[in-house]
PDB file of C-alpha atoms in Angstrom:
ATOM      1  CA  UNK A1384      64.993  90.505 175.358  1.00 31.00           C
ATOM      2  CA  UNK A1385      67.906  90.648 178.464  1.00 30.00           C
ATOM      3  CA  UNK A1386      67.705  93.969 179.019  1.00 31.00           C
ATOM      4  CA  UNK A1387      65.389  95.456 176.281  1.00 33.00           C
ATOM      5  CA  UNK A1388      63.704  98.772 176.350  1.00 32.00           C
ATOM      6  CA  UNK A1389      61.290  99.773 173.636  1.00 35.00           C
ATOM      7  CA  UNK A1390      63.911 102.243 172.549  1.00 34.00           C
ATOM      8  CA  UNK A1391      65.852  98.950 171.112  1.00 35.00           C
ATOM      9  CA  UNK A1392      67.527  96.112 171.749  1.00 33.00           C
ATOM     10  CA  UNK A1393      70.472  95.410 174.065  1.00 29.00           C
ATOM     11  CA  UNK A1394      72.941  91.867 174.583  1.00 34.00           C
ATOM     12  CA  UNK A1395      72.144  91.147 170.572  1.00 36.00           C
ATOM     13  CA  UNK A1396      68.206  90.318 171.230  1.00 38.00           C
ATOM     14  CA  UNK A1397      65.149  92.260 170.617  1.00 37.00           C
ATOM     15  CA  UNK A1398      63.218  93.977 172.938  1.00 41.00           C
ATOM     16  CA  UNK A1399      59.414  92.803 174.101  1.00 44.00           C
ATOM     17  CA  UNK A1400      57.610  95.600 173.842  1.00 44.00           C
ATOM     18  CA  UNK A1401      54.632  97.343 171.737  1.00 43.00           C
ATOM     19  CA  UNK A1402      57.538  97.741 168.848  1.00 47.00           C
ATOM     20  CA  UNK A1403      58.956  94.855 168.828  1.00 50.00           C
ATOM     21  CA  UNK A1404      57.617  93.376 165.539  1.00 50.00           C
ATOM     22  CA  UNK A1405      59.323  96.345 163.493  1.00 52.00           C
ATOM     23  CA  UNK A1406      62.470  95.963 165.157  1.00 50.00           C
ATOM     24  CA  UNK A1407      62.413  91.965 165.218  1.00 54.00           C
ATOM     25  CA  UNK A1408      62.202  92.266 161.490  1.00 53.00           C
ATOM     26  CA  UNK A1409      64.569  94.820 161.153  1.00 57.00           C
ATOM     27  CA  UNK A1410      66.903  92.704 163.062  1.00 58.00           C
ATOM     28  CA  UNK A1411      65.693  89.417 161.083  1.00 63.00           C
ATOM     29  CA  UNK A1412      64.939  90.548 157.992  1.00 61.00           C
ATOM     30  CA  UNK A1413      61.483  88.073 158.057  1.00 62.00           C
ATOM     31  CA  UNK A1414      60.309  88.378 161.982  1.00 67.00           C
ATOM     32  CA  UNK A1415      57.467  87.302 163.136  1.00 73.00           C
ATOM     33  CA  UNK A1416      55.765  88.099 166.586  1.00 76.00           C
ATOM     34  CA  UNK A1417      53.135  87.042 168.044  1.00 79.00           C
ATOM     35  CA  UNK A1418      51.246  87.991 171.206  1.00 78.00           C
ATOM     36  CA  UNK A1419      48.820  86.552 174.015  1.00 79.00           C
ATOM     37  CA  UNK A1420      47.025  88.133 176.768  1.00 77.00           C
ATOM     38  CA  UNK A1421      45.655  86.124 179.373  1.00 78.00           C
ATOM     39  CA  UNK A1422      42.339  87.574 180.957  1.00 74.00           C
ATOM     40  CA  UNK A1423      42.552  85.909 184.810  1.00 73.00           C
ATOM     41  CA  UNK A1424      39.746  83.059 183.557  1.00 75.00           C
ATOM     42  CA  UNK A1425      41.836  81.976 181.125  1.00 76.00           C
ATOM     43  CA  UNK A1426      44.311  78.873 180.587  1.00 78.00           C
ATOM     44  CA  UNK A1427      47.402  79.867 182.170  1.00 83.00           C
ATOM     45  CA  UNK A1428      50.133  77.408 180.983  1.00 87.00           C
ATOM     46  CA  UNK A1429      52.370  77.890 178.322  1.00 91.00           C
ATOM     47  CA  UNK A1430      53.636  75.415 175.600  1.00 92.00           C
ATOM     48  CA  UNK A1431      56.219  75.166 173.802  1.00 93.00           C
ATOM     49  CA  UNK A1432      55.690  76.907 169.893  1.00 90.00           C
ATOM     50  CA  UNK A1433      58.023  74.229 168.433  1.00 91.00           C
ATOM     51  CA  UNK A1434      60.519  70.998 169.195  1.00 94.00           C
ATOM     52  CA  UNK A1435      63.754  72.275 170.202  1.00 95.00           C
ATOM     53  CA  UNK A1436      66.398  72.848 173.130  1.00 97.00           C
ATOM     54  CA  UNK A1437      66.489  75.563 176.126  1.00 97.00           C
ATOM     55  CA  UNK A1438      69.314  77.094 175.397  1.00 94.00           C
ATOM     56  CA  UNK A1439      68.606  79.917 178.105  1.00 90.00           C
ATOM     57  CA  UNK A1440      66.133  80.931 180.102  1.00 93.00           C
ATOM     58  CA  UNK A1441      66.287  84.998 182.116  1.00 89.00           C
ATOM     59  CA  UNK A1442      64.563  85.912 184.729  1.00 89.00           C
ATOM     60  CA  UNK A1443      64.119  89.685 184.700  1.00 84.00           C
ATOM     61  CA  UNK A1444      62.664  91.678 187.988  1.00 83.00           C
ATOM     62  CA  UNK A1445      59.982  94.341 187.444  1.00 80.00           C
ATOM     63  CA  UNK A1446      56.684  95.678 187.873  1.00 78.00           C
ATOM     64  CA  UNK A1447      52.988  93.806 187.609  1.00 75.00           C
ATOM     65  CA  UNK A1448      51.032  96.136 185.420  1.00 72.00           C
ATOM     66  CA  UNK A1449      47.728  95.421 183.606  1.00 69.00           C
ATOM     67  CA  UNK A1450      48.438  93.711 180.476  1.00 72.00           C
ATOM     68  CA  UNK A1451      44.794  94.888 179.129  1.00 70.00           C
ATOM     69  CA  UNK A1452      45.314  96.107 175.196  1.00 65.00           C
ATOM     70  CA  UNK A1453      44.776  99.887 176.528  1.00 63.00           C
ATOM     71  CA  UNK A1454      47.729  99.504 179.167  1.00 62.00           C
ATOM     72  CA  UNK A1455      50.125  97.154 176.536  1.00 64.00           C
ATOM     73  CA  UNK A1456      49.278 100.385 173.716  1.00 63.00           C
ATOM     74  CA  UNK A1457      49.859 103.302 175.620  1.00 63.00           C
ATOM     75  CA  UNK A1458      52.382 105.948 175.194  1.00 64.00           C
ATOM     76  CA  UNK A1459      54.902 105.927 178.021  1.00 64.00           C
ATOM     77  CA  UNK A1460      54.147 102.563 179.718  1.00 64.00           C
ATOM     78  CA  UNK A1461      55.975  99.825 178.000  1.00 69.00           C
ATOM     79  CA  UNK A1462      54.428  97.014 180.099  1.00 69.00           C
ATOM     80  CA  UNK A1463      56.004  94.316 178.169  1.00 71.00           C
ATOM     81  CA  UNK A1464      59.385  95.920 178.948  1.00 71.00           C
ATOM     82  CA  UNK A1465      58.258  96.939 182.611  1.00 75.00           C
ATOM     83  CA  UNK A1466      56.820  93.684 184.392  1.00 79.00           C
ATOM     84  CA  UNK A1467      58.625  90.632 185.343  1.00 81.00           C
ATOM     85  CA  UNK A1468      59.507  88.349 183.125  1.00 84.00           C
ATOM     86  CA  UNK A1469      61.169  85.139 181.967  1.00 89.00           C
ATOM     87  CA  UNK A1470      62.557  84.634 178.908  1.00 88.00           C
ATOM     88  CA  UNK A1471      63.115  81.488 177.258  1.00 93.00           C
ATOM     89  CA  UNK A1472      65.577  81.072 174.526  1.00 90.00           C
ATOM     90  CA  UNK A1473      65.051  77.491 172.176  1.00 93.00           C
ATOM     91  CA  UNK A1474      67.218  76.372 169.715  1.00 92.00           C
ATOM     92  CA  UNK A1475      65.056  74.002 167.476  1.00 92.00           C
ATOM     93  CA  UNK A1476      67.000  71.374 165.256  1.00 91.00           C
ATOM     94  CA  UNK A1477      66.475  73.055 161.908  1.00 83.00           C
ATOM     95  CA  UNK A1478      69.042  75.932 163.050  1.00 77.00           C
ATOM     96  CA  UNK A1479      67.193  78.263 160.200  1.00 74.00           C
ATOM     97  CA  UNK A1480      64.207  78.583 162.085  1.00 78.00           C
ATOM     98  CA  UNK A1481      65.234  79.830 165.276  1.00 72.00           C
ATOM     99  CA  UNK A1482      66.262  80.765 167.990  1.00 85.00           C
ATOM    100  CA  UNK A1483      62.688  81.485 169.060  1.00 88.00           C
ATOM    101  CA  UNK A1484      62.021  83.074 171.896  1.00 88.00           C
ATOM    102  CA  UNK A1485      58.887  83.369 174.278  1.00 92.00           C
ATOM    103  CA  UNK A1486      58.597  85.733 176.805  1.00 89.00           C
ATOM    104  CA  UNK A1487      56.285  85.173 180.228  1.00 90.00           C
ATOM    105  CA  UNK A1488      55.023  87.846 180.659  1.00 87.00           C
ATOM    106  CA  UNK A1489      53.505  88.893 184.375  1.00 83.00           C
ATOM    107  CA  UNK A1490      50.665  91.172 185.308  1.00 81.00           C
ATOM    108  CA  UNK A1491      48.869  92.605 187.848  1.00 77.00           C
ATOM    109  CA  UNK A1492      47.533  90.034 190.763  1.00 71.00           C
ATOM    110  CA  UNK A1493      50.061  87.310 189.626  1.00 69.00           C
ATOM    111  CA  UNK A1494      51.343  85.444 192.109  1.00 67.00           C
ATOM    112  CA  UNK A1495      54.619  84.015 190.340  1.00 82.00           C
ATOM    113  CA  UNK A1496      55.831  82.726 186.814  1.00 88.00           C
ATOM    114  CA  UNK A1497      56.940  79.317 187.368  1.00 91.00           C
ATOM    115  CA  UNK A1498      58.584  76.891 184.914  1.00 95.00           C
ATOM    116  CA  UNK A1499      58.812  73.111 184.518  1.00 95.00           C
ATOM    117  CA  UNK A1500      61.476  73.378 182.489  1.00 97.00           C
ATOM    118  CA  UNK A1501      65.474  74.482 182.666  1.00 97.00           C
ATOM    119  CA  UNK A1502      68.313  74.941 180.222  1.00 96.00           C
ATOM    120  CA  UNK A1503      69.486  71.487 178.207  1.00 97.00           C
ATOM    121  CA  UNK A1504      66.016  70.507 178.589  1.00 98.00           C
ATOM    122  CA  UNK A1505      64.708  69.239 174.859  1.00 98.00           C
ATOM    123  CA  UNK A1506      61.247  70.081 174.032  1.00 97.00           C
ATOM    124  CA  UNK A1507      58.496  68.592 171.807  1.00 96.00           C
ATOM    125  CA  UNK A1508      55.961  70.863 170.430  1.00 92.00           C
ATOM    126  CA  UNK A1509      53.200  71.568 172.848  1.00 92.00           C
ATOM    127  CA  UNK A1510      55.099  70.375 175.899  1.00 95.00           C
ATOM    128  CA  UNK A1511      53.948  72.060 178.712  1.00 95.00           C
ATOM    129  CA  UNK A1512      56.873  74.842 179.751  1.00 96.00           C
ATOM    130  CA  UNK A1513      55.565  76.609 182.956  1.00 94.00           C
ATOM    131  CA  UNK A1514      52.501  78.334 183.572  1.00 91.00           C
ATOM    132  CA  UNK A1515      51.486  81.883 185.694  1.00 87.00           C
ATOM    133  CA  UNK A1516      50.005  81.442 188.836  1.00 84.00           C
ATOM    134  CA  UNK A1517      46.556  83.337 189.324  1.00 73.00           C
ATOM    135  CA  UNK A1518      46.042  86.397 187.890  1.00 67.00           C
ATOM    136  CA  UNK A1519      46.034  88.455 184.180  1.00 67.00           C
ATOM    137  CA  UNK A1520      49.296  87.830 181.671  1.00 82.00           C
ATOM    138  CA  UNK A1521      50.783  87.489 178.538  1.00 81.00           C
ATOM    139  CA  UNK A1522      52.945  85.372 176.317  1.00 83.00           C
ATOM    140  CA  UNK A1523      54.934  86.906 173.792  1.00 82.00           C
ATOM    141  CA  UNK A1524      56.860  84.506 171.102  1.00 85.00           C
ATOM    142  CA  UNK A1525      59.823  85.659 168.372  1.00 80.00           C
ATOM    143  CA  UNK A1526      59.983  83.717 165.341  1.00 78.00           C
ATOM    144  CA  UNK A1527      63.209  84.288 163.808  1.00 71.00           C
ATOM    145  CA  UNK A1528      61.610  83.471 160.518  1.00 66.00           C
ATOM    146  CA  UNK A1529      57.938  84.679 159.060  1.00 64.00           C
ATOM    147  CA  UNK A1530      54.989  82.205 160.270  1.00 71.00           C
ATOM    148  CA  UNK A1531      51.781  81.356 159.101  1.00 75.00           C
ATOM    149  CA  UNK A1532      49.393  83.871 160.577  1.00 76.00           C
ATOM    150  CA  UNK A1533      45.404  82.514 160.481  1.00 79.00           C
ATOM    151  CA  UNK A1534      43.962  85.709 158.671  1.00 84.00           C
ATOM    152  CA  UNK A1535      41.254  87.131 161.075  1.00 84.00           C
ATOM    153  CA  UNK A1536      44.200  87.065 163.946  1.00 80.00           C
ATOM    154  CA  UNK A1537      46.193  89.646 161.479  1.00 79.00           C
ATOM    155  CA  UNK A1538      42.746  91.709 160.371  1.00 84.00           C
ATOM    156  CA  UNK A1539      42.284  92.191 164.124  1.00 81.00           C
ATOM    157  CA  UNK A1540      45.755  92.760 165.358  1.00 77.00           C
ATOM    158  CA  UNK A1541      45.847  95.281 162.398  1.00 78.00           C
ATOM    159  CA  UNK A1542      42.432  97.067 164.048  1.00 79.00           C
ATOM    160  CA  UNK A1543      44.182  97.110 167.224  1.00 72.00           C
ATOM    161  CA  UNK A1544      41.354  94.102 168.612  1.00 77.00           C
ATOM    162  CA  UNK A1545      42.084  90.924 170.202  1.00 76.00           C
ATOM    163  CA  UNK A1546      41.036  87.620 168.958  1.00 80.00           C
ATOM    164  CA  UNK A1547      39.739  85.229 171.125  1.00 78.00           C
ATOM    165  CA  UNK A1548      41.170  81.967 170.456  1.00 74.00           C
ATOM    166  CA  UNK A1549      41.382  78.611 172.487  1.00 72.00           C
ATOM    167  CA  UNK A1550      44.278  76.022 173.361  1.00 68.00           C
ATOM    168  CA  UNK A1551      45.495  74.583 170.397  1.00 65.00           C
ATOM    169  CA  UNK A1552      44.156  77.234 167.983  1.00 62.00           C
TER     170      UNK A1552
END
């Protein structure tokens, strides 16, 4: 994710971007990949996908593009790759499941992406991590290993349509 371009993955992580669930798994072997957009109504604070330690967190400079599904699909703009981001790297205690990553992703009329949390820290699952300050976003999490996927999120996903779905869904 340190450096990543939808052409592939640089510094031994994959890249965030539209393609990144074919190259996570052909990194991984099982991958999975999940993505949220954050309309600017919604809840805008992450959590943490699992128990486990910050081993690093990136900040990476760029752009604040729309993260709407036509901008995050289209040919040319890699917004996941583009905008600013901050990548955070935990290492959960069962060292077969991860590392998993999640990616804060920023988009257009956002303020800032600010965390609450900093390498060493040890997470429990659902521990508040950060959260975007006003405006549209998205949340992108690696899975080193395959997760269970509630079925209507993958019949959409593969239909290119969002799902809505609420905290703790």
């Amino acid at each position: 994710l340190v450096g990543a371009t939808s052409r592939g993955a640089l510094d031994g992580a994959p890249p965030a971007a539209p393609e990144l669930a074919t190259l996570a798994k052909r990194r991984f072997r099982l991958a999975a990949v999940t993505v949220a957009r954050l309309a600017p109504t919604d809840y805008h604070r992450v959590h943490s996908p699992c128990k486990g330690r910050v081993a690093k967190v990136v900040h990476i400079g760029g752009e604040y593009f729309p993260v709407k599904p036509v901008a995050v699909t289209a040919r040319g703009l890699d917004v996941l790759t583009t905008n600013r981001r901050v990548v955070v790297q935990i290492d959960p205690p069962n060292e077969q499941m991860g590392p998993i990553w999640v990616v804060l992703v920023g988009a257009i009329e956002v303020g800032s992406i600010v965390l609450d949390i900093k390498e060493g820290d040890v997470l429990e699952k659902g521990q508040e991590m950060g959260y975007f300050q006003y405006g549209g976003s998205t949340v992108v999490v690696v899975h080193r290993i395959q997760v269970c996927i509630e079925k209507d999120l993958l019949v959409n996903s593969c239909d290119l349509k969002e799902t809505y779905c609420k905290v703790g869904q």
